[in-house]
Structures are given as C-alpha cells and as structure tokens.
C-alpha cells in the first residue's frame, strides 16, 4: 500500500511538472510564426519549420495523452477507451519520432544530433515492444514497456526542468572563470540537458517498474 501511495505521488508530480514544461515549450509555436522559433531554422530546407511543427505538436499530444494510459480505473472499467487512447498515443509517438529524427539532423551540434537519434531509437523501440506485448495479451509486459516509453516521451519536459539546475552547476564549477554572458553558457548547457533528462527519466521509470510489478 505504501509503495502504491509513493507511485501516485510520483505520477502527480510528473503530471504537474510536465504540463508546465510542455506549455512553456509549445508557446512560441502556437501562432505558426517561424520568427518565434526557438530552433534555428535552415533556410535551404523549406520543410524544416513545417516538420518542426509536426514534431512539436505530435510530441505535445503524446505527452498530454500518455499519462491517461496509467489510470487504473480507465484500464479496468473502460478497456476500449484505454486501447483507443493507446493507439492515438503511439500514433503521435511515431509522428514525433520520424519528424524529430529529420529535424534533429539539421541541428548544428553533433552532440544534440546523437541525442535526437538516441531518443528516437528508444522511443520507437519501447513503443513497438509495448504494442507487441498488448497484441500478445502479455499485459504486465505491456505495462512495463509503456512506462519506459512514456519516460522517453517525458524527456522533452524533463530536459527543460533540469536546465536551471544545469546552469547552477555550471556556474559553481566555473567560479574562477570571467563571466562571458548568458548565451555561451546556455549553449553549453543545452548540449547536455537532454542526456541528463533521459538518464533521470530512465532511473525513475525503472524505480516505478520495480515498485509497480515486482512487489505484486
């Protein structure tokens, strides 16, 4: 019972933080104005901004819908709704993955390119494993893989949440170096925040899996 209460608290924290981070991330794109983009657009690739929009909105919808899969009452009392939500969710994951891979390849940083590639591979792999487990009616395995998949979905939010912490750590570690302005520091932090968000999410997901399934 205590483990279940801990899981509920973790989910509530995840939902609150995710909604805030997701709202911040999507805000510059709701008016469909390329000039507001936080991502540097490649002028030679005309589809860069449209694909970026598809990636952002598909990922946002996956992020918003994903946690509904884990509502016990919905799974138990309305399994058809649960399955329908799951199909839509995985559809948005697929859209976000493919467009994210293309958009990621147009970033100037090799480290960020590798981060996008890693996220896409993990996102698609865990989503496929979750889908296949459900088709085989291995529902416990399905739950495990969907927790892992949603942890990857949440990296978009967690990477932004850890950014202030990364900035603070950078400043503490470089106290003896003359201040060069915010932008150079932020550029270095944005090289690692995705990786830190990914590692943190994987650790939390595996902790939840242990507490959700191994103690039944």
mmCIF file of N, CA, C and O in Angstrom, residues 23-100:
data_model
loop_
_atom_site.group_PDB
_atom_site.id
_atom_site.type_symbol
_atom_site.label_atom_id
_atom_site.label_comp_id
_atom_site.label_asym_id
_atom_site.label_seq_id
_atom_site.Cartn_x
_atom_site.Cartn_y
_atom_site.Cartn_z
ATOM 1 N N UNK A 23 3.760 23.431 -21.665
ATOM 2 C CA UNK A 23 3.197 24.728 -22.040
ATOM 3 C C UNK A 23 4.265 25.724 -22.431
ATOM 4 O O UNK A 23 4.126 26.469 -23.415
ATOM 5 N N UNK A 24 5.376 25.733 -21.674
ATOM 6 C CA UNK A 24 6.492 26.624 -21.990
ATOM 7 C C UNK A 24 7.116 26.269 -23.329
ATOM 8 O O UNK A 24 7.466 27.147 -24.128
ATOM 9 N N UNK A 25 7.250 24.975 -23.610
ATOM 10 C CA UNK A 25 7.914 24.526 -24.835
ATOM 11 C C UNK A 25 7.093 24.841 -26.082
ATOM 12 O O UNK A 25 7.647 25.185 -27.129
ATOM 13 N N UNK A 26 5.784 24.702 -25.970
ATOM 14 C CA UNK A 26 4.948 24.842 -27.161
ATOM 15 C C UNK A 26 4.516 26.281 -27.425
ATOM 16 O O UNK A 26 4.111 26.617 -28.541
ATOM 17 N N UNK A 27 4.642 27.147 -26.431
ATOM 18 C CA UNK A 27 4.148 28.520 -26.539
ATOM 19 C C UNK A 27 4.634 29.282 -27.775
ATOM 20 O O UNK A 27 3.843 29.949 -28.454
ATOM 21 N N UNK A 28 5.919 29.225 -28.153
ATOM 22 C CA UNK A 28 6.378 30.021 -29.303
ATOM 23 C C UNK A 28 5.828 29.539 -30.650
ATOM 24 O O UNK A 28 6.025 30.225 -31.668
ATOM 25 N N UNK A 29 5.156 28.384 -30.665
ATOM 26 C CA UNK A 29 4.756 27.799 -31.949
ATOM 27 C C UNK A 29 3.250 27.825 -32.194
ATOM 28 O O UNK A 29 2.808 27.418 -33.259
ATOM 29 N N UNK A 30 2.484 28.315 -31.244
ATOM 30 C CA UNK A 30 1.023 28.279 -31.398
ATOM 31 C C UNK A 30 0.531 29.261 -32.460
ATOM 32 O O UNK A 30 -0.567 29.098 -32.999
ATOM 33 N N UNK A 31 1.315 30.279 -32.767
ATOM 34 C CA UNK A 31 0.928 31.259 -33.794
ATOM 35 C C UNK A 31 1.500 30.908 -35.168
ATOM 36 O O UNK A 31 1.282 31.641 -36.136
ATOM 37 N N UNK A 32 2.248 29.803 -35.256
ATOM 38 C CA UNK A 32 2.836 29.338 -36.521
ATOM 39 C C UNK A 32 3.701 30.405 -37.183
ATOM 40 O O UNK A 32 3.686 30.576 -38.403
ATOM 41 N N UNK A 33 4.449 31.110 -36.356
ATOM 42 C CA UNK A 33 5.329 32.174 -36.837
ATOM 43 C C UNK A 33 6.773 31.686 -36.771
ATOM 44 O O UNK A 33 7.322 31.507 -35.677
ATOM 45 N N UNK A 34 7.427 31.456 -37.930
ATOM 46 C CA UNK A 34 8.817 30.979 -37.917
ATOM 47 C C UNK A 34 9.759 31.895 -37.153
ATOM 48 O O UNK A 34 10.766 31.443 -36.615
ATOM 49 N N UNK A 35 9.431 33.175 -37.118
ATOM 50 C CA UNK A 35 10.285 34.124 -36.424
ATOM 51 C C UNK A 35 10.334 33.909 -34.926
ATOM 52 O O UNK A 35 11.258 34.393 -34.254
ATOM 53 N N UNK A 36 9.361 33.188 -34.374
ATOM 54 C CA UNK A 36 9.314 32.919 -32.941
ATOM 55 C C UNK A 36 9.982 31.592 -32.564
ATOM 56 O O UNK A 36 10.034 31.239 -31.386
ATOM 57 N N UNK A 37 10.458 30.882 -33.564
ATOM 58 C CA UNK A 37 11.024 29.557 -33.306
ATOM 59 C C UNK A 37 12.251 29.639 -32.406
ATOM 60 O O UNK A 37 13.129 30.483 -32.599
ATOM 61 N N UNK A 38 12.311 28.742 -31.401
ATOM 62 C CA UNK A 38 13.495 28.660 -30.547
ATOM 63 C C UNK A 38 14.595 27.842 -31.219
ATOM 64 O O UNK A 38 15.728 27.836 -30.769
ATOM 65 N N UNK A 39 14.217 27.122 -32.274
ATOM 66 C CA UNK A 39 15.180 26.321 -33.029
ATOM 67 C C UNK A 39 15.661 27.124 -34.228
ATOM 68 O O UNK A 39 14.850 27.722 -34.946
ATOM 69 N N UNK A 40 16.966 27.170 -34.445
ATOM 70 C CA UNK A 40 17.498 27.865 -35.618
ATOM 71 C C UNK A 40 17.086 27.109 -36.875
ATOM 72 O O UNK A 40 17.369 25.915 -37.014
ATOM 73 N N UNK A 41 16.408 27.801 -37.777
ATOM 74 C CA UNK A 41 15.871 27.169 -38.980
ATOM 75 C C UNK A 41 16.881 27.222 -40.120
ATOM 76 O O UNK A 41 17.579 28.219 -40.305
ATOM 77 N N UNK A 42 16.930 26.134 -40.876
ATOM 78 C CA UNK A 42 17.823 26.041 -42.030
ATOM 79 C C UNK A 42 17.105 26.603 -43.256
ATOM 80 O O UNK A 42 16.126 26.031 -43.725
ATOM 81 N N UNK A 43 17.595 27.729 -43.767
ATOM 82 C CA UNK A 43 16.938 28.405 -44.881
ATOM 83 C C UNK A 43 16.927 27.558 -46.149
ATOM 84 O O UNK A 43 16.058 27.722 -47.013
ATOM 85 N N UNK A 44 17.877 26.644 -46.295
ATOM 86 C CA UNK A 44 17.965 25.823 -47.505
ATOM 87 C C UNK A 44 17.001 24.630 -47.479
ATOM 88 O O UNK A 44 16.845 23.944 -48.477
ATOM 89 N N UNK A 45 16.368 24.391 -46.341
ATOM 90 C CA UNK A 45 15.449 23.261 -46.199
ATOM 91 C C UNK A 45 14.059 23.812 -45.903
ATOM 92 O O UNK A 45 13.727 24.136 -44.772
ATOM 93 N N UNK A 46 13.243 23.937 -46.936
ATOM 94 C CA UNK A 46 11.946 24.607 -46.817
ATOM 95 C C UNK A 46 10.975 23.891 -45.884
ATOM 96 O O UNK A 46 10.059 24.509 -45.335
ATOM 97 N N UNK A 47 11.168 22.585 -45.707
ATOM 98 C CA UNK A 47 10.261 21.821 -44.847
ATOM 99 C C UNK A 47 10.709 21.807 -43.384
ATOM 100 O O UNK A 47 10.055 21.158 -42.551
ATOM 101 N N UNK A 48 11.789 22.498 -43.085
ATOM 102 C CA UNK A 48 12.317 22.453 -41.718
ATOM 103 C C UNK A 48 11.261 22.912 -40.701
ATOM 104 O O UNK A 48 10.979 22.206 -39.721
ATOM 105 N N UNK A 49 10.676 24.084 -40.929
ATOM 106 C CA UNK A 49 9.702 24.601 -39.967
ATOM 107 C C UNK A 49 8.420 23.770 -39.924
ATOM 108 O O UNK A 49 7.941 23.449 -38.820
ATOM 109 N N UNK A 50 7.827 23.397 -41.080
ATOM 110 C CA UNK A 50 6.632 22.529 -41.010
ATOM 111 C C UNK A 50 6.880 21.218 -40.277
ATOM 112 O O UNK A 50 6.045 20.786 -39.468
ATOM 113 N N UNK A 51 8.018 20.572 -40.528
ATOM 114 C CA UNK A 51 8.327 19.317 -39.837
ATOM 115 C C UNK A 51 8.578 19.561 -38.348
ATOM 116 O O UNK A 51 8.217 18.724 -37.506
ATOM 117 N N UNK A 52 9.185 20.707 -38.035
ATOM 118 C CA UNK A 52 9.390 21.058 -36.633
ATOM 119 C C UNK A 52 8.044 21.203 -35.919
ATOM 120 O O UNK A 52 7.875 20.734 -34.786
ATOM 121 N N UNK A 53 7.074 21.835 -36.601
ATOM 122 C CA UNK A 53 5.742 21.998 -36.009
ATOM 123 C C UNK A 53 5.077 20.639 -35.777
ATOM 124 O O UNK A 53 4.471 20.407 -34.723
ATOM 125 N N UNK A 54 5.165 19.748 -36.777
ATOM 126 C CA UNK A 54 4.577 18.409 -36.619
ATOM 127 C C UNK A 54 5.220 17.696 -35.437
ATOM 128 O O UNK A 54 4.529 17.079 -34.609
ATOM 129 N N UNK A 55 6.547 17.779 -35.350
ATOM 130 C CA UNK A 55 7.257 17.131 -34.249
ATOM 131 C C UNK A 55 6.811 17.684 -32.901
ATOM 132 O O UNK A 55 6.516 16.920 -31.962
ATOM 133 N N UNK A 56 6.744 18.999 -32.795
ATOM 134 C CA UNK A 56 6.406 19.631 -31.515
ATOM 135 C C UNK A 56 4.974 19.306 -31.102
ATOM 136 O O UNK A 56 4.721 18.913 -29.951
ATOM 137 N N UNK A 57 4.024 19.440 -32.030
ATOM 138 C CA UNK A 57 2.624 19.219 -31.659
ATOM 139 C C UNK A 57 2.318 17.736 -31.458
ATOM 140 O O UNK A 57 1.534 17.377 -30.576
ATOM 141 N N UNK A 58 2.928 16.856 -32.264
ATOM 142 C CA UNK A 58 2.725 15.417 -32.065
ATOM 143 C C UNK A 58 3.308 14.978 -30.720
ATOM 144 O O UNK A 58 2.678 14.217 -29.968
ATOM 145 N N UNK A 59 4.491 15.480 -30.397
ATOM 146 C CA UNK A 59 5.118 15.145 -29.121
ATOM 147 C C UNK A 59 4.313 15.707 -27.960
ATOM 148 O O UNK A 59 4.161 15.059 -26.914
ATOM 149 N N UNK A 60 3.787 16.913 -28.139
ATOM 150 C CA UNK A 60 2.963 17.539 -27.095
ATOM 151 C C UNK A 60 1.706 16.718 -26.835
ATOM 152 O O UNK A 60 1.349 16.463 -25.675
ATOM 153 N N UNK A 61 1.042 16.266 -27.902
ATOM 154 C CA UNK A 61 -0.172 15.465 -27.736
ATOM 155 C C UNK A 61 0.136 14.113 -27.102
ATOM 156 O O UNK A 61 -0.623 13.616 -26.263
ATOM 157 N N UNK A 62 1.263 13.506 -27.487
ATOM 158 C CA UNK A 62 1.676 12.249 -26.859
ATOM 159 C C UNK A 62 1.940 12.461 -25.373
ATOM 160 O O UNK A 62 1.540 11.649 -24.528
ATOM 161 N N UNK A 63 2.576 13.560 -25.051
ATOM 162 C CA UNK A 63 2.899 13.862 -23.662
ATOM 163 C C UNK A 63 1.634 14.077 -22.837
ATOM 164 O O UNK A 63 1.516 13.583 -21.712
ATOM 165 N N UNK A 64 0.663 14.799 -23.403
ATOM 166 C CA UNK A 64 -0.578 15.091 -22.693
ATOM 167 C C UNK A 64 -1.448 13.844 -22.553
ATOM 168 O O UNK A 64 -2.060 13.602 -21.503
ATOM 169 N N UNK A 65 -1.505 13.020 -23.607
ATOM 170 C CA UNK A 65 -2.361 11.837 -23.590
ATOM 171 C C UNK A 65 -1.738 10.655 -22.849
ATOM 172 O O UNK A 65 -2.460 9.804 -22.322
ATOM 173 N N UNK A 66 -0.412 10.600 -22.813
ATOM 174 C CA UNK A 66 0.270 9.406 -22.337
ATOM 175 C C UNK A 66 -0.095 8.978 -20.936
ATOM 176 O O UNK A 66 -0.291 7.787 -20.669
ATOM 177 N N UNK A 67 -0.211 9.925 -20.011
ATOM 178 C CA UNK A 67 -0.445 9.549 -18.618
ATOM 179 C C UNK A 67 -1.822 8.943 -18.420
ATOM 180 O O UNK A 67 -2.054 8.216 -17.442
ATOM 181 N N UNK A 68 -2.772 9.201 -19.359
ATOM 182 C CA UNK A 68 -4.110 8.622 -19.235
ATOM 183 C C UNK A 68 -4.074 7.099 -19.317
ATOM 184 O O UNK A 68 -4.964 6.428 -18.789
ATOM 185 N N UNK A 69 -3.044 6.565 -19.968
ATOM 186 C CA UNK A 69 -2.933 5.107 -20.082
ATOM 187 C C UNK A 69 -2.739 4.433 -18.728
ATOM 188 O O UNK A 69 -3.010 3.233 -18.580
ATOM 189 N N UNK A 70 -2.254 5.193 -17.768
ATOM 190 C CA UNK A 70 -1.882 4.592 -16.486
ATOM 191 C C UNK A 70 -2.956 4.759 -15.408
ATOM 192 O O UNK A 70 -2.703 4.443 -14.247
ATOM 193 N N UNK A 71 -4.127 5.254 -15.807
ATOM 194 C CA UNK A 71 -5.227 5.366 -14.854
ATOM 195 C C UNK A 71 -5.843 3.984 -14.650
ATOM 196 O O UNK A 71 -6.432 3.427 -15.569
ATOM 197 N N UNK A 72 -5.737 3.405 -13.451
ATOM 198 C CA UNK A 72 -6.236 2.041 -13.229
ATOM 199 C C UNK A 72 -7.730 1.901 -13.509
ATOM 200 O O UNK A 72 -8.177 0.905 -14.067
ATOM 201 N N UNK A 73 -8.522 2.901 -13.118
ATOM 202 C CA UNK A 73 -9.964 2.831 -13.339
ATOM 203 C C UNK A 73 -10.322 2.782 -14.808
ATOM 204 O O UNK A 73 -11.259 2.065 -15.204
ATOM 205 N N UNK A 74 -9.580 3.521 -15.628
ATOM 206 C CA UNK A 74 -9.857 3.525 -17.063
ATOM 207 C C UNK A 74 -9.518 2.173 -17.675
ATOM 208 O O UNK A 74 -10.288 1.637 -18.483
ATOM 209 N N UNK A 75 -8.383 1.604 -17.300
ATOM 210 C CA UNK A 75 -7.994 0.295 -17.833
ATOM 211 C C UNK A 75 -8.989 -0.782 -17.427
ATOM 212 O O UNK A 75 -9.311 -1.670 -18.215
ATOM 213 N N UNK A 76 -9.471 -0.714 -16.190
ATOM 214 C CA UNK A 76 -10.332 -1.769 -15.668
ATOM 215 C C UNK A 76 -11.772 -1.620 -16.137
ATOM 216 O O UNK A 76 -12.403 -2.597 -16.574
ATOM 217 N N UNK A 77 -12.287 -0.401 -16.076
ATOM 218 C CA UNK A 77 -13.708 -0.183 -16.331
ATOM 219 C C UNK A 77 -14.036 0.153 -17.778
ATOM 220 O O UNK A 77 -15.150 -0.120 -18.234
ATOM 221 N N UNK A 78 -13.091 0.735 -18.479
ATOM 222 C CA UNK A 78 -13.345 1.116 -19.883
ATOM 223 C C UNK A 78 -12.152 0.713 -20.739
ATOM 224 O O UNK A 78 -11.433 1.571 -21.267
ATOM 225 N N UNK A 79 -11.918 -0.572 -20.895
ATOM 226 C CA UNK A 79 -10.732 -1.041 -21.644
ATOM 227 C C UNK A 79 -10.709 -0.582 -23.094
ATOM 228 O O UNK A 79 -9.632 -0.373 -23.658
ATOM 229 N N UNK A 80 -11.890 -0.426 -23.711
ATOM 230 C CA UNK A 80 -11.913 0.027 -25.107
ATOM 231 C C UNK A 80 -11.384 1.449 -25.227
ATOM 232 O O UNK A 80 -10.659 1.782 -26.174
ATOM 233 N N UNK A 81 -11.755 2.302 -24.265
ATOM 234 C CA UNK A 81 -11.247 3.680 -24.269
ATOM 235 C C UNK A 81 -9.737 3.665 -24.037
ATOM 236 O O UNK A 81 -9.000 4.407 -24.691
ATOM 237 N N UNK A 82 -9.295 2.816 -23.122
ATOM 238 C CA UNK A 82 -7.856 2.684 -22.854
ATOM 239 C C UNK A 82 -7.106 2.291 -24.127
ATOM 240 O O UNK A 82 -6.064 2.872 -24.450
ATOM 241 N N UNK A 83 -7.643 1.321 -24.869
ATOM 242 C CA UNK A 83 -6.976 0.880 -26.104
ATOM 243 C C UNK A 83 -6.974 1.987 -27.147
ATOM 244 O O UNK A 83 -5.980 2.175 -27.854
ATOM 245 N N UNK A 84 -8.077 2.711 -27.243
ATOM 246 C CA UNK A 84 -8.158 3.788 -28.236
ATOM 247 C C UNK A 84 -7.148 4.890 -27.922
ATOM 248 O O UNK A 84 -6.458 5.407 -28.821
ATOM 249 N N UNK A 85 -7.068 5.252 -26.655
ATOM 250 C CA UNK A 85 -6.087 6.261 -26.247
ATOM 251 C C UNK A 85 -4.673 5.772 -26.557
ATOM 252 O O UNK A 85 -3.832 6.527 -27.054
ATOM 253 N N UNK A 86 -4.420 4.484 -26.267
ATOM 254 C CA UNK A 86 -3.100 3.918 -26.536
ATOM 255 C C UNK A 86 -2.727 3.972 -28.002
ATOM 256 O O UNK A 86 -1.575 4.266 -28.345
ATOM 257 N N UNK A 87 -3.703 3.691 -28.874
ATOM 258 C CA UNK A 87 -3.414 3.736 -30.321
ATOM 259 C C UNK A 87 -3.099 5.159 -30.768
ATOM 260 O O UNK A 87 -2.165 5.384 -31.551
ATOM 261 N N UNK A 88 -3.898 6.122 -30.299
ATOM 262 C CA UNK A 88 -3.630 7.516 -30.647
ATOM 263 C C UNK A 88 -2.257 7.938 -30.110
ATOM 264 O O UNK A 88 -1.482 8.600 -30.811
ATOM 265 N N UNK A 89 -1.987 7.552 -28.889
ATOM 266 C CA UNK A 89 -0.715 7.904 -28.270
ATOM 267 C C UNK A 89 0.459 7.376 -29.088
ATOM 268 O O UNK A 89 1.392 8.125 -29.414
ATOM 269 N N UNK A 90 0.417 6.097 -29.450
ATOM 270 C CA UNK A 90 1.515 5.513 -30.223
ATOM 271 C C UNK A 90 1.601 6.123 -31.622
ATOM 272 O O UNK A 90 2.693 6.222 -32.187
ATOM 273 N N UNK A 91 0.465 6.530 -32.163
ATOM 274 C CA UNK A 91 0.486 7.225 -33.453
ATOM 275 C C UNK A 91 1.227 8.545 -33.352
ATOM 276 O O UNK A 91 2.047 8.884 -34.226
ATOM 277 N N UNK A 92 0.970 9.291 -32.281
ATOM 278 C CA UNK A 92 1.684 10.560 -32.083
ATOM 279 C C UNK A 92 3.166 10.315 -31.805
ATOM 280 O O UNK A 92 4.018 11.101 -32.227
ATOM 281 N N UNK A 93 3.472 9.223 -31.096
ATOM 282 C CA UNK A 93 4.869 8.868 -30.859
ATOM 283 C C UNK A 93 5.584 8.614 -32.183
ATOM 284 O O UNK A 93 6.707 9.082 -32.400
ATOM 285 N N UNK A 94 4.937 7.876 -33.080
ATOM 286 C CA UNK A 94 5.539 7.584 -34.388
ATOM 287 C C UNK A 94 5.771 8.869 -35.177
ATOM 288 O O UNK A 94 6.847 9.070 -35.765
ATOM 289 N N UNK A 95 4.759 9.756 -35.193
ATOM 290 C CA UNK A 95 4.894 11.026 -35.908
ATOM 291 C C UNK A 95 6.005 11.879 -35.303
ATOM 292 O O UNK A 95 6.836 12.455 -36.021
ATOM 293 N N UNK A 96 6.023 11.955 -33.970
ATOM 294 C CA UNK A 96 7.052 12.752 -33.311
ATOM 295 C C UNK A 96 8.443 12.192 -33.522
ATOM 296 O O UNK A 96 9.413 12.941 -33.657
ATOM 297 N N UNK A 97 8.550 10.856 -33.581
ATOM 298 C CA UNK A 97 9.849 10.214 -33.772
ATOM 299 C C UNK A 97 10.422 10.498 -35.150
ATOM 300 O O UNK A 97 11.572 10.935 -35.282
ATOM 301 N N UNK A 98 9.630 10.248 -36.181
ATOM 302 C CA UNK A 98 10.116 10.402 -37.557
ATOM 303 C C UNK A 98 10.485 11.850 -37.848
ATOM 304 O O UNK A 98 11.572 12.148 -38.372
ATOM 305 N N UNK A 99 9.588 12.775 -37.494
ATOM 306 C CA UNK A 99 9.873 14.192 -37.746
ATOM 307 C C UNK A 99 11.008 14.683 -36.845
ATOM 308 O O UNK A 99 11.821 15.515 -37.268
ATOM 309 N N UNK A 100 11.096 14.143 -35.620
ATOM 310 C CA UNK A 100 12.181 14.537 -34.718
ATOM 311 C C UNK A 100 13.534 14.118 -35.247
ATOM 312 O O UNK A 100 14.524 14.835 -35.078
#
